[in-house]
Structures are given as structure tokens and as C-alpha cells.
């Protein structure tokens, strides 16, 4: 019994470690088109095995194997769906600078500030609205997901002001999605201010990368 519990803990720790490696800011170029499907199956299998091990089933071996198989199927299906969704979004979104990152368990659509807002503004630019409409259509096509809209700034200026600006910009993008039919109950808006840079704030190029709004699409499991 003790060995099984230890194995479950190790399995869950390994799964969390695998998920942590999918931080969008640390991702390498994905050269394998099925990489995220495979990662999803592996992570699902690990978690399923761990949950089977700590379940109340009388036959722990059967529970572990059954949990691993079920988890692998579910994780692989989610990974394959995200691969497909990422490919569709990359074809549909026309504005230069928009990126779509598949982390293996979610999609991150990053909208650079320069194409989303004017300086010191939280009004969405007119030329971005067609892309947000296409993104909304995509979200409505795949309704079984939650959507986080996260605003980020660089470190210039007052931190409290940057926090408020990031919140307002996230809310403005979320409002565009809602106006295009995405259910308000799926959307969560978050302002991160200058807390989560993806590049150095010591260079103009780095600051430009940090000024962004991210739309994070998380499948419901």
C-alpha cells in the first residue's frame, strides 16, 4: 500500500512537472505536429495512473492501469483537438504580429499592444476588430473551453497605473469577444500589469513584447 501511494505522488508530481514545462514564455519551436497530442497522452496517462493508485478500488493494479489508459485517451484527445484549433487559428488570423502558442493543455493567442491599442489607450483599434470577430467565431465553434483575457504592460511608469491599464485593456478585448457572441460566462478578465514580462524591460524591443493582451483558451476536462 505504501509503495502505491508513493508511486501516485511521484506520478502526480511528474505530470505537474510536464505541464510546467509548457509555460508559453519558455516554449521552444515545435517541430513535431503531433508533439502536443503525445504530451497530452503522456500527462493524461500519468495523472490517470496516480488517481487510480489513490482510489478506493480493492484491486490497485487494475485501478492504476485503468486510470492510466483512460487518462491517456482523454489527454491525447485534448492534445489533438488543440493541435487542430491552433492550426485553424493561424490560418484565420490575418494581423501581422499575432501569435498562437499551443502549450499542450491550452492555447495562448498573443495580441501585441501596437496592433491592439493606441499608446496609453484601452480602446481596441478598428483594424483589429475583424481578427477578434474571427477569433470569436472560432471560440463559438469550440464552446467547451474557458477563456482568460489577460492584459500585460512593460515596466515604464507607475506600477499601479500599469495595473489599471492592463485590467482595462483585458476588459476591452473581452467586450469585443462578447459582442461577437462569446458567452460572458466563459470569459475571465485578468490584469497582470508589469508582473509577468516575457522579455527584458531594459530594451525597447523587450518592452514592446511585454506590452500585450493574451487570450488563453483552456479546454474543459
Coordinates of C-alpha atoms in Angstrom, one line a residue:
X1 CA 0.0 0.0 0.0
X2 CA 2.8 2.4 0.9
X3 CA 4.6 1.8 -2.4
X4 CA 1.4 2.5 -4.4
X5 CA 0.8 5.8 -2.5
X6 CA 4.4 6.9 -3.2
X7 CA 4.0 6.0 -6.8
X8 CA 0.9 8.0 -7.0
X9 CA 2.6 11.0 -5.5
X10 CA 5.5 10.7 -8.0
X11 CA 3.1 10.3 -10.9
X12 CA 1.2 13.4 -10.0
X13 CA 4.5 15.3 -9.4
X14 CA 5.7 14.2 -12.8
X15 CA 2.5 15.3 -14.5
X16 CA 2.7 18.7 -12.9
X17 CA 6.3 19.0 -14.0
X18 CA 5.4 18.2 -17.6
X19 CA 2.7 20.8 -17.5
X20 CA 5.0 23.4 -16.0
X21 CA 7.4 22.9 -19.0
X22 CA 4.6 24.3 -21.2
X23 CA 5.0 27.9 -20.0
X24 CA 4.4 30.0 -23.2
X25 CA 7.4 32.2 -22.3
X26 CA 9.7 29.1 -22.2
X27 CA 8.5 27.1 -25.2
X28 CA 10.9 26.0 -27.9
X29 CA 9.8 25.8 -31.5
X30 CA 7.5 22.8 -32.0
X31 CA 8.8 20.9 -35.0
X32 CA 6.6 17.8 -34.4
X33 CA 3.0 18.5 -35.5
X34 CA 1.8 15.7 -33.1
X35 CA 4.0 16.8 -30.2
X36 CA 1.1 18.2 -28.1
X37 CA -1.1 15.2 -28.8
X38 CA 1.7 13.0 -27.5
X39 CA 2.4 15.2 -24.5
X40 CA -1.3 15.2 -23.7
X41 CA -1.5 11.5 -23.8
X42 CA 1.6 11.1 -21.5
X43 CA 0.4 13.7 -19.0
X44 CA -3.1 12.2 -19.0
X45 CA -1.7 8.7 -18.5
X46 CA 0.4 9.8 -15.6
X47 CA -2.4 11.6 -13.9
X48 CA -4.9 8.8 -14.5
X49 CA -2.4 6.2 -13.0
X50 CA -1.9 8.4 -10.0
X51 CA -5.6 8.9 -9.4
X52 CA -6.2 5.1 -9.9
X53 CA -3.5 4.4 -7.3
X54 CA -5.1 6.6 -4.6
X55 CA -8.6 5.5 -5.4
X56 CA -10.6 3.2 -3.1
X57 CA -10.6 0.3 -5.5
X58 CA -9.8 -3.1 -4.0
X59 CA -7.5 -4.1 -6.9
X60 CA -5.0 -1.3 -7.0
X61 CA -3.1 -2.7 -10.0
X62 CA -6.2 -2.8 -12.1
X63 CA -7.2 0.7 -11.0
X64 CA -3.8 2.1 -11.9
X65 CA -3.8 0.5 -15.3
X66 CA -7.4 1.5 -16.0
X67 CA -6.7 5.1 -14.8
X68 CA -3.6 5.4 -16.9
X69 CA -5.4 4.1 -20.1
X70 CA -8.4 6.4 -19.6
X71 CA -6.2 9.4 -18.8
X72 CA -4.0 8.8 -21.8
X73 CA -7.1 8.6 -24.1
X74 CA -8.5 11.9 -22.7
X75 CA -5.2 13.7 -22.7
X76 CA -4.4 12.6 -26.2
X77 CA -7.8 13.7 -27.4
X78 CA -7.4 17.2 -25.8
X79 CA -3.9 17.5 -27.3
X80 CA -5.1 16.5 -30.8
X81 CA -8.0 19.0 -30.6
X82 CA -5.7 21.8 -29.5
X83 CA -3.3 21.0 -32.4
X84 CA -6.3 21.3 -34.8
X85 CA -7.5 24.5 -33.2
X86 CA -4.1 26.1 -33.3
X87 CA -3.7 25.3 -37.0
X88 CA -7.1 26.8 -37.8
X89 CA -6.4 30.0 -35.8
X90 CA -3.1 30.5 -37.5
X91 CA -4.8 30.4 -40.9
X92 CA -7.7 32.6 -39.8
X93 CA -6.0 35.5 -38.0
X94 CA -4.6 38.0 -40.5
X95 CA -2.9 40.7 -38.5
X96 CA 0.8 40.6 -38.5
X97 CA 2.3 40.0 -35.0
X98 CA -0.5 37.9 -33.6
X99 CA 0.9 34.6 -32.4
X100 CA -0.8 31.3 -31.4
X101 CA 1.0 29.1 -29.0
X102 CA -0.1 25.5 -28.2
X103 CA 1.3 24.6 -24.7
X104 CA -0.1 21.1 -24.8
X105 CA -3.0 21.8 -22.4
X106 CA -4.2 25.3 -23.7
X107 CA -3.8 27.8 -26.5
X108 CA -2.4 31.2 -26.0
X109 CA -3.3 33.9 -28.5
X110 CA -1.0 36.9 -28.0
X111 CA -2.0 40.3 -29.3
X112 CA 0.8 42.9 -29.3
X113 CA -0.2 46.3 -28.0
X114 CA 0.9 48.1 -31.1
X115 CA -1.8 46.5 -33.2
X116 CA -4.4 46.3 -30.5
X117 CA -4.3 49.8 -28.8
X118 CA -3.0 53.3 -29.4
X119 CA -0.4 54.5 -26.8
X120 CA -1.9 54.9 -23.4
X121 CA -5.4 53.9 -24.7
X122 CA -7.7 51.0 -23.9
X123 CA -9.9 51.4 -27.0
X124 CA -9.4 48.5 -29.4
X125 CA -8.1 49.6 -32.8
X126 CA -10.7 49.3 -35.7
X127 CA -8.2 47.3 -37.8
X128 CA -8.0 44.5 -35.2
X129 CA -11.8 44.0 -34.9
X130 CA -12.1 41.6 -37.9
X131 CA -9.5 39.3 -36.3
X132 CA -11.3 39.4 -33.0
X133 CA -14.5 38.6 -34.8
X134 CA -12.8 35.6 -36.4
X135 CA -11.4 34.5 -33.1
X136 CA -14.9 34.8 -31.6
X137 CA -16.3 32.6 -34.4
X138 CA -13.5 30.0 -33.5
X139 CA -14.4 30.1 -29.8
X140 CA -18.1 29.6 -30.6
X141 CA -17.1 26.6 -32.8
X142 CA -15.3 25.1 -29.9
X143 CA -17.6 26.0 -26.9
X144 CA -16.2 23.5 -24.4
X145 CA -13.4 25.8 -23.1
X146 CA -12.9 28.7 -20.7
X147 CA -11.3 31.9 -22.0
X148 CA -8.9 34.0 -19.9
X149 CA -8.2 37.5 -21.3
X150 CA -5.0 38.8 -19.7
X151 CA -3.6 42.3 -20.0
X152 CA 0.2 42.9 -19.6
X153 CA 2.3 46.1 -19.7
X154 CA 6.0 46.9 -19.7
X155 CA 7.6 48.4 -16.6
X156 CA 7.6 52.1 -17.7
X157 CA 5.7 54.4 -15.5
X158 CA 3.8 53.8 -12.2
X159 CA 3.1 50.2 -11.4
X160 CA -0.4 51.0 -10.0
X161 CA -1.3 52.8 -13.2
X162 CA 0.1 49.9 -15.3
X163 CA -2.0 47.5 -13.4
X164 CA -5.2 49.5 -14.0
X165 CA -4.3 49.9 -17.7
X166 CA -3.8 46.2 -18.1
X167 CA -7.2 45.5 -16.5
X168 CA -8.9 47.9 -18.8
X169 CA -7.3 46.6 -21.9
X170 CA -8.2 43.0 -20.9
X171 CA -11.8 44.1 -20.3
X172 CA -11.9 45.9 -23.7
X173 CA -10.8 42.8 -25.6
X174 CA -13.2 40.6 -23.6
X175 CA -16.0 43.0 -24.6
X176 CA -15.2 42.6 -28.3
X177 CA -15.5 38.8 -27.9
X178 CA -18.8 39.1 -26.0
X179 CA -20.2 41.4 -28.7
X180 CA -19.4 38.7 -31.2
X181 CA -21.4 36.1 -29.4
X182 CA -18.9 34.5 -27.0
X183 CA -20.7 33.8 -23.7
X184 CA -19.8 36.1 -20.9
X185 CA -19.8 33.0 -18.6
X186 CA -16.8 31.6 -20.4
X187 CA -14.7 34.7 -20.1
X188 CA -12.4 35.7 -17.2
X189 CA -10.5 39.0 -17.4
X190 CA -7.2 39.5 -15.6
X191 CA -4.8 42.4 -15.4
X192 CA -1.2 41.5 -14.7
X193 CA 0.3 44.9 -15.1
X194 CA 4.1 44.7 -15.3
X195 CA 4.3 41.5 -13.2
X196 CA 4.8 38.9 -16.0
X197 CA 7.3 40.1 -18.6
X198 CA 8.3 37.7 -21.4
X199 CA 11.3 39.8 -22.4
X200 CA 13.7 42.2 -20.8
X201 CA 12.3 45.7 -20.0
X202 CA 15.8 47.1 -20.5
X203 CA 15.4 47.3 -24.2
X204 CA 12.7 48.9 -26.5
X205 CA 12.3 45.6 -28.3
X206 CA 11.7 43.7 -25.0
X207 CA 9.3 46.3 -23.7
X208 CA 7.3 46.1 -26.9
X209 CA 7.0 42.3 -26.5
X210 CA 5.8 42.7 -22.9
X211 CA 3.0 45.1 -23.9
X212 CA 0.4 42.6 -24.9
X213 CA -3.0 41.0 -24.3
X214 CA -3.2 37.2 -24.2
X215 CA -6.3 35.2 -24.8
X216 CA -5.8 31.8 -23.1
X217 CA -8.2 29.1 -24.3
X218 CA -8.4 26.3 -21.7
X219 CA -10.3 23.1 -22.7
X220 CA -12.8 21.8 -20.1
X221 CA -11.7 18.3 -19.0

